[in-house]
PDB file of C-alpha atoms in Angstrom:
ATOM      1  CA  UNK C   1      85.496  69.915  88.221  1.00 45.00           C
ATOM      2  CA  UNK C   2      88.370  72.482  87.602  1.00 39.00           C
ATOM      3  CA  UNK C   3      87.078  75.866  87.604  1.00 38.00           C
ATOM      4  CA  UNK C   4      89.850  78.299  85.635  1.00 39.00           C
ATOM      5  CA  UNK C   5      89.683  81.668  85.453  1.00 42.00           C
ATOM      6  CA  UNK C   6      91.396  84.223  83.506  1.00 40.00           C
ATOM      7  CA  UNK C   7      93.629  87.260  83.537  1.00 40.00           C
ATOM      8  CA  UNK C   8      94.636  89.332  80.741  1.00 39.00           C
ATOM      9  CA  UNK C   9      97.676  90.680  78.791  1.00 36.00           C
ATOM     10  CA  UNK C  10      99.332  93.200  80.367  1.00 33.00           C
ATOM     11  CA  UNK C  11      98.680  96.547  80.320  1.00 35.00           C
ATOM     12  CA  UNK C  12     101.357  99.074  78.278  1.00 33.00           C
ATOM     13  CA  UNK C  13     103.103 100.662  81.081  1.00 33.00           C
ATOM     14  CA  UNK C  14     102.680  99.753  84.820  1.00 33.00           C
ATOM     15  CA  UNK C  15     100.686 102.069  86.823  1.00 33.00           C
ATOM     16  CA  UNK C  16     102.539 104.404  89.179  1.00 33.00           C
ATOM     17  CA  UNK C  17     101.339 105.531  92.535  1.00 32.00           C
ATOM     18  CA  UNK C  18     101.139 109.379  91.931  1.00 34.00           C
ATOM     19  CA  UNK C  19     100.523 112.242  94.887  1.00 35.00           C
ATOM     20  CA  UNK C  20      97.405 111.778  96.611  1.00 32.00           C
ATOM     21  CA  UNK C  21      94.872 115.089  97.068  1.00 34.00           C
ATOM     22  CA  UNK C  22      92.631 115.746 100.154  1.00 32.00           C
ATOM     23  CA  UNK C  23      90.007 112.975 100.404  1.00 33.00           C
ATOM     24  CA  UNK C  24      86.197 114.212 100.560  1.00 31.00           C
ATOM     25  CA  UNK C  25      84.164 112.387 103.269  1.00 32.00           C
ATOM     26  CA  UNK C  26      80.817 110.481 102.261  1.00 32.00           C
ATOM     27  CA  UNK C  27      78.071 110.106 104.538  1.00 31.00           C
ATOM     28  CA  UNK C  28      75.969 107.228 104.317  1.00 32.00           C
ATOM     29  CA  UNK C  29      73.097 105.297 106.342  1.00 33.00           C
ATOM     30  CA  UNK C  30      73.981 102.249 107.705  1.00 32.00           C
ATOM     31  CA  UNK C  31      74.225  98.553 105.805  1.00 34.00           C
ATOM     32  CA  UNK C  32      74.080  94.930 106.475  1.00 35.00           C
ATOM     33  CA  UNK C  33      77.472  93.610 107.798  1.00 36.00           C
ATOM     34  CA  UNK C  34      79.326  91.212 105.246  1.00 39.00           C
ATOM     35  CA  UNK C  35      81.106  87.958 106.149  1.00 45.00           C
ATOM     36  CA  UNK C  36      84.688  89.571 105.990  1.00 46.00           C
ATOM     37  CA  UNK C  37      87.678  87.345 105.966  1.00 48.00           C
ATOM     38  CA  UNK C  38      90.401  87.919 109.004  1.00 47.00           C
ATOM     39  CA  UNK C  39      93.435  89.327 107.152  1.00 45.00           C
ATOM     40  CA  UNK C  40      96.809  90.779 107.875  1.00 43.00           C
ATOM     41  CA  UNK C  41      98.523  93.698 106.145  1.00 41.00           C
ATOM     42  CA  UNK C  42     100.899  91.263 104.461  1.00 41.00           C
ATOM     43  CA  UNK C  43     100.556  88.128 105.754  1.00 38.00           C
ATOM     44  CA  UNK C  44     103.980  87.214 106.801  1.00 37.00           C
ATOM     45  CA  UNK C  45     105.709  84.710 104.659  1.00 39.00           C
ATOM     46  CA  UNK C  46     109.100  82.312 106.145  1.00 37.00           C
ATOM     47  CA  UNK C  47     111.526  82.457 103.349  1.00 37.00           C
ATOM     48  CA  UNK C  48     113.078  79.688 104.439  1.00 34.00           C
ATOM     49  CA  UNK C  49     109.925  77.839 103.102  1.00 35.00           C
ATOM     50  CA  UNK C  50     111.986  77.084  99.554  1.00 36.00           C
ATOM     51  CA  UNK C  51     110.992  77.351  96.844  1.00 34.00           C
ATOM     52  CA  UNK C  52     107.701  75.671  94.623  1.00 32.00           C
ATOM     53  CA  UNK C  53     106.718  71.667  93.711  1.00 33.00           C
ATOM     54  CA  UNK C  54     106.593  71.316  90.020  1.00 33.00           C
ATOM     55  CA  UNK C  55     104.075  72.157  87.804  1.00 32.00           C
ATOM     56  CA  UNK C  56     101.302  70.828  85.809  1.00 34.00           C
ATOM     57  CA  UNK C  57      99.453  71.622  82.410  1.00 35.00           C
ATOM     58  CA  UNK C  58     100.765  71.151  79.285  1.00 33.00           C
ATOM     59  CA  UNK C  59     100.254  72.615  76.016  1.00 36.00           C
ATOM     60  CA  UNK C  60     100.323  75.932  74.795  1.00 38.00           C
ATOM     61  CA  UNK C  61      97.153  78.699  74.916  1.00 39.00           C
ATOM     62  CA  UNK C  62      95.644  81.501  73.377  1.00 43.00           C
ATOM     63  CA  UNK C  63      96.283  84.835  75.467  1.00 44.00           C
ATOM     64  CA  UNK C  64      92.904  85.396  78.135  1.00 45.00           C
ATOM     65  CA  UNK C  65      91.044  88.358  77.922  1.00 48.00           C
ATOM     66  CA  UNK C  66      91.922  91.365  80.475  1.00 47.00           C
ATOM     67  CA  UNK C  67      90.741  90.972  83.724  1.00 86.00           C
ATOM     68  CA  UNK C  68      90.083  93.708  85.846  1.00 92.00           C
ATOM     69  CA  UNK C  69      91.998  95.902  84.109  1.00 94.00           C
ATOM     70  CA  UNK C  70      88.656  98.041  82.668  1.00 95.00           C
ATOM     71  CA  UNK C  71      86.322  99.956  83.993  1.00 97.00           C
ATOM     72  CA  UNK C  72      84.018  99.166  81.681  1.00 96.00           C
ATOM     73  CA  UNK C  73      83.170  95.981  79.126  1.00 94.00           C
ATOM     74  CA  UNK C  74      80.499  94.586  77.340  1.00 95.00           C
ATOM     75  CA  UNK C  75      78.477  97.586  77.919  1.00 96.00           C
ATOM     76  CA  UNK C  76      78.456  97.601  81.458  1.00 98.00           C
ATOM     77  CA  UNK C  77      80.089 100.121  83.973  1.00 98.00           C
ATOM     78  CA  UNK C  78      81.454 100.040  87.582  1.00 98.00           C
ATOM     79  CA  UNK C  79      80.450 103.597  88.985  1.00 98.00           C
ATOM     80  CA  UNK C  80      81.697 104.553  92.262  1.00 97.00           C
ATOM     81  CA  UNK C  81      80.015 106.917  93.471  1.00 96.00           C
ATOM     82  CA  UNK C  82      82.748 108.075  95.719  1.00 95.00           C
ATOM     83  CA  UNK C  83      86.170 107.432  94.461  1.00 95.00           C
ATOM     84  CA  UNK C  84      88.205 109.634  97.427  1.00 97.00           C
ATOM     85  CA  UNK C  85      87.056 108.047 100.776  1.00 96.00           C
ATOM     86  CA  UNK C  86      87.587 108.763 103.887  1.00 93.00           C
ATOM     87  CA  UNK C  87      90.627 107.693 105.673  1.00 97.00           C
ATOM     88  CA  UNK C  88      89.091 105.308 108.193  1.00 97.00           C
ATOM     89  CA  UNK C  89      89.351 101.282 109.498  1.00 98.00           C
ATOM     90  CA  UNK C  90      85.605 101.069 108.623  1.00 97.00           C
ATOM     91  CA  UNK C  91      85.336 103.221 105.752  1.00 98.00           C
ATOM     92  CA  UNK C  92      81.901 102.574 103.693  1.00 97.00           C
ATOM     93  CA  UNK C  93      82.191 102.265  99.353  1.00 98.00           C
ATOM     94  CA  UNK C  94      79.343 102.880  97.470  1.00 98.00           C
ATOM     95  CA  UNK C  95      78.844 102.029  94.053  1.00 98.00           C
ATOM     96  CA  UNK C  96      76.728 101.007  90.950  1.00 98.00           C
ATOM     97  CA  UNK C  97      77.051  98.675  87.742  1.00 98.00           C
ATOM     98  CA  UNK C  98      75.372 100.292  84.805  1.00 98.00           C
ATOM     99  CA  UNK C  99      74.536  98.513  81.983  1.00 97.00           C
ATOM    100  CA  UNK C 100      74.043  99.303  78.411  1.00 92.00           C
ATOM    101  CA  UNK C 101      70.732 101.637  79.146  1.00 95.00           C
ATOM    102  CA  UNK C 102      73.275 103.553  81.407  1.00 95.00           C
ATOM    103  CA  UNK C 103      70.709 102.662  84.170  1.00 97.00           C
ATOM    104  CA  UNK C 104      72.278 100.386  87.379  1.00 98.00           C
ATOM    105  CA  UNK C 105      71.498  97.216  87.094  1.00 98.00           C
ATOM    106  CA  UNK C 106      69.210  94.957  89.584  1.00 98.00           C
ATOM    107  CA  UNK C 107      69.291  91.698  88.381  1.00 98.00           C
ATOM    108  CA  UNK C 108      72.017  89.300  89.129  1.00 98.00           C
ATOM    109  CA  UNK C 109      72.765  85.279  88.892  1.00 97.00           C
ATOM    110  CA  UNK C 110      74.321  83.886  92.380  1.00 96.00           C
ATOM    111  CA  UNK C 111      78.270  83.016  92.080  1.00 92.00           C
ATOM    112  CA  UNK C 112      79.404  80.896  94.975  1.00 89.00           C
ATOM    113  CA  UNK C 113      76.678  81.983  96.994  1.00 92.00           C
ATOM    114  CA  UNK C 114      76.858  86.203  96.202  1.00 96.00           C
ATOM    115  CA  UNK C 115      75.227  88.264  94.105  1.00 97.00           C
ATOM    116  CA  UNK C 116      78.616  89.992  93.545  1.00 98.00           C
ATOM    117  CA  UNK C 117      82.100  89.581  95.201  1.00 97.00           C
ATOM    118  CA  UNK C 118      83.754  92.911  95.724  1.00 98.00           C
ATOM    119  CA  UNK C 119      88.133  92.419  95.503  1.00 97.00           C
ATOM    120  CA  UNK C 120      89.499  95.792  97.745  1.00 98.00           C
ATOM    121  CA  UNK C 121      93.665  95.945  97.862  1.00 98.00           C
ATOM    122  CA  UNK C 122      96.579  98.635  97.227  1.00 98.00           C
ATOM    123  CA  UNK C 123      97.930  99.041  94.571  1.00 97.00           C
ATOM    124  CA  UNK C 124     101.517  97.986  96.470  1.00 97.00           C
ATOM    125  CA  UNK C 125      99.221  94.655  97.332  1.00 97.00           C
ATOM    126  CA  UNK C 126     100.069  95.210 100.937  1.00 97.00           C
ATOM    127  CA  UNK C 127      96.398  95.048 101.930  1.00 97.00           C
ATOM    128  CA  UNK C 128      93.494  92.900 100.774  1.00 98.00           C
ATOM    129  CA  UNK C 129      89.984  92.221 101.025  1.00 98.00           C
ATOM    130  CA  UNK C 130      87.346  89.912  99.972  1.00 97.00           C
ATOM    131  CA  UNK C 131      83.566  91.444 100.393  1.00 98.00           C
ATOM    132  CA  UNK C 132      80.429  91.003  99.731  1.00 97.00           C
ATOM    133  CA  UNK C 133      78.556  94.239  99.537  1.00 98.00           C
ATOM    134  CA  UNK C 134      74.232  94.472 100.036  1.00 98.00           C
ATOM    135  CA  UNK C 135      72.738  95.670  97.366  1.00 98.00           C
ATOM    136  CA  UNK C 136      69.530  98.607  97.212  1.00 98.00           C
ATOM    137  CA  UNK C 137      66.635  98.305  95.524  1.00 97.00           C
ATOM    138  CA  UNK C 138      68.117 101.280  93.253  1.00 97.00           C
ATOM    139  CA  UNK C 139      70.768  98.940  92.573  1.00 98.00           C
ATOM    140  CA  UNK C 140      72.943 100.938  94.554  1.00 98.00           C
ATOM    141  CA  UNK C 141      75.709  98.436  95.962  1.00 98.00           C
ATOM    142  CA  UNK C 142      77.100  98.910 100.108  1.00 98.00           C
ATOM    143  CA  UNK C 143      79.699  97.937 102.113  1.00 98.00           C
ATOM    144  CA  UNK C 144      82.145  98.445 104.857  1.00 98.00           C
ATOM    145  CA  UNK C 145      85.944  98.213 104.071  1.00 98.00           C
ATOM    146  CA  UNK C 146      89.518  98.972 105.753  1.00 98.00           C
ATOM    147  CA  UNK C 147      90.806 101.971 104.702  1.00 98.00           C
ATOM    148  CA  UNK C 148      92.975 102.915 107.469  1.00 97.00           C
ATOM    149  CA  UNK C 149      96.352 103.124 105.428  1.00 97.00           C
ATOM    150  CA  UNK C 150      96.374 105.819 102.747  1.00 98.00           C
ATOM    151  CA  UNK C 151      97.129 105.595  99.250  1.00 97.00           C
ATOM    152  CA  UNK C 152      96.084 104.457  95.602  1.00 97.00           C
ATOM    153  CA  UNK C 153      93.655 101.187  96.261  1.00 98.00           C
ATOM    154  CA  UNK C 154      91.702  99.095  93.386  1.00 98.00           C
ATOM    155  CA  UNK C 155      88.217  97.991  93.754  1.00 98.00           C
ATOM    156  CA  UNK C 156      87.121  94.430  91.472  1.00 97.00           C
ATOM    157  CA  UNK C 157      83.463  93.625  91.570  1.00 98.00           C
ATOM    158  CA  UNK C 158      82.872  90.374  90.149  1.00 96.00           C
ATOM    159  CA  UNK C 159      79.575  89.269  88.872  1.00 97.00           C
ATOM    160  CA  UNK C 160      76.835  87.781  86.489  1.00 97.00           C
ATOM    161  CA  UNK C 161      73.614  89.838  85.270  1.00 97.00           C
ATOM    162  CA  UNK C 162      70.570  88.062  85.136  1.00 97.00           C
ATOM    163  CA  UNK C 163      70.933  88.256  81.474  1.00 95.00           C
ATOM    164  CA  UNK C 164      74.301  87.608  80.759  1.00 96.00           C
ATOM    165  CA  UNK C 165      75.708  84.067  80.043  1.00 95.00           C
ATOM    166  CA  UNK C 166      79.084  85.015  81.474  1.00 93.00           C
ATOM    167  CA  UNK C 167      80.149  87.075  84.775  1.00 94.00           C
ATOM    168  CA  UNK C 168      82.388  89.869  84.548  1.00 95.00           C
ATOM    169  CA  UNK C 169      84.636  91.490  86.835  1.00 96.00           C
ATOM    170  CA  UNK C 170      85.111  95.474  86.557  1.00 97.00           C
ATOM    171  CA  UNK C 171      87.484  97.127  88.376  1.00 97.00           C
ATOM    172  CA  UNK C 172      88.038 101.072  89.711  1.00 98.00           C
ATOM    173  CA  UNK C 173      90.868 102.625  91.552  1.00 98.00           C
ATOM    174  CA  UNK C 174      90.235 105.033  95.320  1.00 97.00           C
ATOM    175  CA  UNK C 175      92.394 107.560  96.340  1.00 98.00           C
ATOM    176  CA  UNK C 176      92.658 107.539 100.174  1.00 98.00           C
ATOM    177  CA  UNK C 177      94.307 111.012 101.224  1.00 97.00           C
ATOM    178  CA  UNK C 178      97.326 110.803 103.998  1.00 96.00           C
ATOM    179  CA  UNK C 179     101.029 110.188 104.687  1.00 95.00           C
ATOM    180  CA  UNK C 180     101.933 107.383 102.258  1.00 94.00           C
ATOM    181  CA  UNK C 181     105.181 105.190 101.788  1.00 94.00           C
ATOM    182  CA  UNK C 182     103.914 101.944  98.763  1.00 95.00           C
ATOM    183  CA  UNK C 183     106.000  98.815 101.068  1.00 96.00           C
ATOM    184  CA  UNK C 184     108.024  96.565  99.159  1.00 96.00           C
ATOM    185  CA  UNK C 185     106.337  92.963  97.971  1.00 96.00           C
ATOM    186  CA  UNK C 186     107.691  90.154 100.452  1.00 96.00           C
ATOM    187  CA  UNK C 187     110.026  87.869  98.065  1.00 97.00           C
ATOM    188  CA  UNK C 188     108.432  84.508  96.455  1.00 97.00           C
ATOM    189  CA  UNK C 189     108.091  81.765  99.024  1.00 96.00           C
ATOM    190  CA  UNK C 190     106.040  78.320  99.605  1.00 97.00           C
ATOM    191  CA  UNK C 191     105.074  79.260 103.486  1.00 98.00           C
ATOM    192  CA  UNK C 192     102.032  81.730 104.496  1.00 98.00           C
ATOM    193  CA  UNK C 193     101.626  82.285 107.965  1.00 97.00           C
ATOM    194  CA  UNK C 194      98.579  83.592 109.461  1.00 97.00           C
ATOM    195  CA  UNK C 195      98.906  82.572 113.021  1.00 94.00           C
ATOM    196  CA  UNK C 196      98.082  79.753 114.289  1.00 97.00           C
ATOM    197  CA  UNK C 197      98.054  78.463 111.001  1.00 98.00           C
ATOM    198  CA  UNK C 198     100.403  77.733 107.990  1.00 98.00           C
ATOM    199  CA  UNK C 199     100.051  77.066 104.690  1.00 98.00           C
ATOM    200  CA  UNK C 200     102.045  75.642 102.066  1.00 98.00           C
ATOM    201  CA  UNK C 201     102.346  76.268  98.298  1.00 98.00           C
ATOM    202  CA  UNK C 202     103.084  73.366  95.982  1.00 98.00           C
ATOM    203  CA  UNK C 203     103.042  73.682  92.602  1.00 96.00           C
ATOM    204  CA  UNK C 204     104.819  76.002  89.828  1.00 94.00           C
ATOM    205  CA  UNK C 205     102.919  79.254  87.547  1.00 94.00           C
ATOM    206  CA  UNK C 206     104.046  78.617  83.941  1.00 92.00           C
ATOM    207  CA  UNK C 207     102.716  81.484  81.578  1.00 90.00           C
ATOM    208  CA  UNK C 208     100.134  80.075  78.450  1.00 86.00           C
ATOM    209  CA  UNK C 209      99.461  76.922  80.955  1.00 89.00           C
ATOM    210  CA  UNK C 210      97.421  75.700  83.392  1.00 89.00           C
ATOM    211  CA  UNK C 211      98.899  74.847  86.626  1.00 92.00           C
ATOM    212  CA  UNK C 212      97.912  72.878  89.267  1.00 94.00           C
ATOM    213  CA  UNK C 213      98.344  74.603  92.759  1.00 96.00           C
ATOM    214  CA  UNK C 214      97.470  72.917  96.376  1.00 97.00           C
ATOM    215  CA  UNK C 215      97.956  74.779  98.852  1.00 98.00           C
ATOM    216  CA  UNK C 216      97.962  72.536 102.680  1.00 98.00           C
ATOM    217  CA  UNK C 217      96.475  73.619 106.051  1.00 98.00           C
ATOM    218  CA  UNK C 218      98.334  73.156 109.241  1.00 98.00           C
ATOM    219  CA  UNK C 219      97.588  74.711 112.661  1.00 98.00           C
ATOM    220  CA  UNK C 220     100.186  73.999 115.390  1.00 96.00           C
ATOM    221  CA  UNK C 221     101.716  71.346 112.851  1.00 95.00           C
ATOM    222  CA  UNK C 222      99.496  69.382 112.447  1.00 98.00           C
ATOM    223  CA  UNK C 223      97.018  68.796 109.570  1.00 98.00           C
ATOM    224  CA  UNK C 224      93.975  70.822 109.122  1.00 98.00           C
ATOM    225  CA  UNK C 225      91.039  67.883 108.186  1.00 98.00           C
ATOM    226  CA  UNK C 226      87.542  70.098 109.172  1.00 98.00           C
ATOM    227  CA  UNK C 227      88.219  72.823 106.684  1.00 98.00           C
ATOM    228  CA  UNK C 228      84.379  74.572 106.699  1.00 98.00           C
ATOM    229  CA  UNK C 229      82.665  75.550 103.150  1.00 96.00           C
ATOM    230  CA  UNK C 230      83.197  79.028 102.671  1.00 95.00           C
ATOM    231  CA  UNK C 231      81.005  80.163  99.503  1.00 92.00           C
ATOM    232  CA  UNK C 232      80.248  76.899  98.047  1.00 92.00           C
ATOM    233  CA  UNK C 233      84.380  75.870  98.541  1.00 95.00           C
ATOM    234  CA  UNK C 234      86.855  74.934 101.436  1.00 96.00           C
ATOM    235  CA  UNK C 235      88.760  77.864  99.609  1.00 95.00           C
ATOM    236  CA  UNK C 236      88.633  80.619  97.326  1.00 94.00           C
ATOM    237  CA  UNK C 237      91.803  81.754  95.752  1.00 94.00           C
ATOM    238  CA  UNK C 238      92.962  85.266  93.881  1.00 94.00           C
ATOM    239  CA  UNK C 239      95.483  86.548  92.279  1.00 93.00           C
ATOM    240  CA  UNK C 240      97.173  90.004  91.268  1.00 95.00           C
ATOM    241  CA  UNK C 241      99.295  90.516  89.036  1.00 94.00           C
ATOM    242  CA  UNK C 242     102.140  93.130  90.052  1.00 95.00           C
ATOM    243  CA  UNK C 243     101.940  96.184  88.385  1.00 94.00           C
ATOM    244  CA  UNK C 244      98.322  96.463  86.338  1.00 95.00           C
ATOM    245  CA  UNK C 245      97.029  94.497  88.660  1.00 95.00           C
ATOM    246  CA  UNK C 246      95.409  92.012  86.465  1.00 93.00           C
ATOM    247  CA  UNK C 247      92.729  90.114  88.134  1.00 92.00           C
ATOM    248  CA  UNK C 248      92.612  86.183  88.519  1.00 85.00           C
ATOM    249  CA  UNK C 249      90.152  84.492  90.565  1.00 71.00           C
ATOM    250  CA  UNK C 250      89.672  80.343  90.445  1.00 78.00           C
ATOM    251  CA  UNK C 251      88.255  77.922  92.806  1.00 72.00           C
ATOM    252  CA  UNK C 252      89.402  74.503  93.982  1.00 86.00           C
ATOM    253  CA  UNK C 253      88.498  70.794  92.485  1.00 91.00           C
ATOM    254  CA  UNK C 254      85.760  69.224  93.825  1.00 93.00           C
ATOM    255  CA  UNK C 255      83.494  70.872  95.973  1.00 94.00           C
ATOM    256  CA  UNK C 256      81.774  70.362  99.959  1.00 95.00           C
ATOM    257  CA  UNK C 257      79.636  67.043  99.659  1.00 93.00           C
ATOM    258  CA  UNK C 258      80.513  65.854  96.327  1.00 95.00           C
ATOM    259  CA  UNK C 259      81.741  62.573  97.945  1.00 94.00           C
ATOM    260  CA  UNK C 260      85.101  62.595  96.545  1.00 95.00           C
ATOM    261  CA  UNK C 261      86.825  66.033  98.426  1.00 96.00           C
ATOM    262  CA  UNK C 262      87.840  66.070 101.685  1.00 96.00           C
ATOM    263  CA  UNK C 263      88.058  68.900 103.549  1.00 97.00           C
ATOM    264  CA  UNK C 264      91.638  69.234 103.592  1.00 97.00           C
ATOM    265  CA  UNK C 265      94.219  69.481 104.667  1.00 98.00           C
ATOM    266  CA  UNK C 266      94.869  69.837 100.785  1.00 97.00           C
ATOM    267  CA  UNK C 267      92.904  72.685  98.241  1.00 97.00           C
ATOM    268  CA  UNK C 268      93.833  72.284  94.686  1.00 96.00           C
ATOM    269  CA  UNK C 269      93.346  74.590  92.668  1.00 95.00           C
ATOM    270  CA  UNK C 270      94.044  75.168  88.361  1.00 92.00           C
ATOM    271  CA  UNK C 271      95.247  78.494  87.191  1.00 91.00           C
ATOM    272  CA  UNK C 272      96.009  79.619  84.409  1.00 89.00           C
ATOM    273  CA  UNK C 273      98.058  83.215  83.298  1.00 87.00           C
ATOM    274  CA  UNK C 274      98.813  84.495  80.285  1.00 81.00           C
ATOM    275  CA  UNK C 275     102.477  85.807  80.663  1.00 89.00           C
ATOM    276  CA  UNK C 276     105.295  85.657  82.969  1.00 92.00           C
ATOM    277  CA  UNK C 277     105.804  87.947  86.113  1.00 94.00           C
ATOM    278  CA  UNK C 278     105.003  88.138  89.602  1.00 96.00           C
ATOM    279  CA  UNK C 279     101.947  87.205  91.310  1.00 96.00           C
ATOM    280  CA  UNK C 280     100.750  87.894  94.254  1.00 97.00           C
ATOM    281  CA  UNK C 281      98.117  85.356  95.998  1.00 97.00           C
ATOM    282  CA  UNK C 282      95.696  85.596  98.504  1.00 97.00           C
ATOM    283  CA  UNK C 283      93.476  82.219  99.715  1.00 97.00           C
ATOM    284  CA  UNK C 284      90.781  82.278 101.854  1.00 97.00           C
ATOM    285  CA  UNK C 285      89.849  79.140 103.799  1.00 97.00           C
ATOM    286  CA  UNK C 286      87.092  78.896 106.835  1.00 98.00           C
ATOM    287  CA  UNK C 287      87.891  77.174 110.054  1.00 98.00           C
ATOM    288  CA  UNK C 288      86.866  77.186 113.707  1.00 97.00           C
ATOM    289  CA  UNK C 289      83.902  79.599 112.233  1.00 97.00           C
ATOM    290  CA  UNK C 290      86.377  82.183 111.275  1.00 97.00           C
ATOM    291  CA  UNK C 291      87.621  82.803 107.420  1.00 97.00           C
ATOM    292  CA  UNK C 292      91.527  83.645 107.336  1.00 98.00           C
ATOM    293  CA  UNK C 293      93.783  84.562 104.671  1.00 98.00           C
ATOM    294  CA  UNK C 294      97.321  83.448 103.670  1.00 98.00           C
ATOM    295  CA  UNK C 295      98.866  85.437 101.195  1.00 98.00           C
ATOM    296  CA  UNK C 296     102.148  84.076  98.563  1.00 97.00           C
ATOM    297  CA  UNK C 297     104.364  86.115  95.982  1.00 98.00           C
ATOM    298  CA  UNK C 298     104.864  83.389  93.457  1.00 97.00           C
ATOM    299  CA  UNK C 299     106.895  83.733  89.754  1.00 96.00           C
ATOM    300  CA  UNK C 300     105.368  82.349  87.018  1.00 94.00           C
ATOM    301  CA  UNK C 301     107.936  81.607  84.525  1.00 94.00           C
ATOM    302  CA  UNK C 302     107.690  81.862  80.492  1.00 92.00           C
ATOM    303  CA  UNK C 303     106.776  78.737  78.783  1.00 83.00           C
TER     304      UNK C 303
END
């Protein structure tokens, strides 16, 4: 089953990285610790990988709706209720989604084994981080992320209410006070490395289609085979638009136990984005108990 998400049109200008102010510190109790992938600030890329396979889709779409690019939609609202963190490696967020009463909501459908997956990077998409925050029974959402680097970071919480037919993803920036320098997106490339693994990119981003995108698992050369389910998937992949930041999340073909998937070394995936531009993407996979993630810049080209 091909799962496709969406991102949207862009924005009208590109949003620039201003001055940051003095961050104001939030104290709060402590939380349940999430299943947090092991990530690296950019997750080093060997240009000498070449460049992408072809691509697949064919056939011209309608533009997506934004993705990510709202705070609000549909009548529901992602409140943070502290939008200037603390500087810190283990900073904790804190936030709400209101719905049309204006009161937070409490009732959500599972997605891939969450109640709500919570998207944390900068807006230079040198850092990234896939969480999944414990809710109150206020509806008041927790969770522990790295904030050590200052600067201008966006938050997407993805999820379903109980009493919608379709999930939504909502997204907020933080403003983490300190020395700042935004580092320079590491060129396009078909080779992640996240040591002692690599993975490969084959496959091509062609605006208005959908392509088809596997991604291969090596460690020490040779090929990964015991990939472990990680939410329902042997990998979950997202991508970021550079620039607005427009928010694209899809999951592989086939799924753990369906009797026709292996568990690598190969995740497919089918993606689909409305317009050309860079992308950056980051894929988490689960082996040896431990969730990783390899991280591309790919260039979709116009149709």
């Amino acid at each position: 089953m091909n799962a496709i998400a969406k991102v949207g049109a862009f924005a009208g200008a590109v949003v620039a990285l201003g001055g940051l102010g003095s961050a104001v510190g939030a104290s709060v109790g402590p939380l349940g610790e999430p299943e947090r992938p092991t990530h690296q600030k950019h997750a080093p890329e060997n240009d000498s990988g070449g460049g992408h396979g072809g691509h697949a889709g064919h056939g011209a779409k309608t533009a997506p709706e934004a993705t990510g690019l709202n705070v609000s939609q549909a009548g529901y609202t992602l409140d943070v209720v502290e939008d200037r963190p603390q500087r810190s490696a283990s900073a904790t967020l804190r936030f709400r989604i209101l719905g049309t009463d204006h009161e937070p909501v409490t009732r959500f459908e599972t997605a891939h084994g969450k109640l709500l997956h919570l998207i944390v990077v900068r807006r230079d998409l040198a850092t990234y981080e896939h969480l999944h925050p414990v809710m109150a029974d206020d509806g008041t959402w927790s969770v522990t992320a790295d904030l050590a680097a200052a600067g201008t970071y966006r938050v997407f919480a993805d999820f379903r209410p109980a009493t919608e037919a379709e999930g939504l993803t909502l997204g907020q920036d933080l403003f983490v006070a300190g020395p700042y320098e935004p580092e320079t997106l590491p060129p396009a490339a078909a080779i992640s490395t996240v040591s002692p693994y690599e993975v490969n990119l084959d496959g091509h981003l062609v605006a208005g289609q959908t392509s088809r995108l596997t991604l291969t698992v090596t460690r020490d050369g040779e090929p990964v085979t015991d990939l472990e389910p990680y939410l329902e998937a042997y990998g979950h992949l997202v991508a970021l638009r550079d620039g607005d930041l427009a928010y694209l999340h899809v999951h592989p073909e086939g799924a753990p136990g369906d009797g026709r998937t292996d568990p690598g070394p190969e995740i497919t995936f089918s993606a689909e984005v409305p317009s050309a531009g860079t992308y950056r993407l980051f894929l988490d996979f689960k082996h040896a108990g431990e969730v990783r993630t390899a991280a591309f810049t790919a260039v979709a080209d116009a149709h």
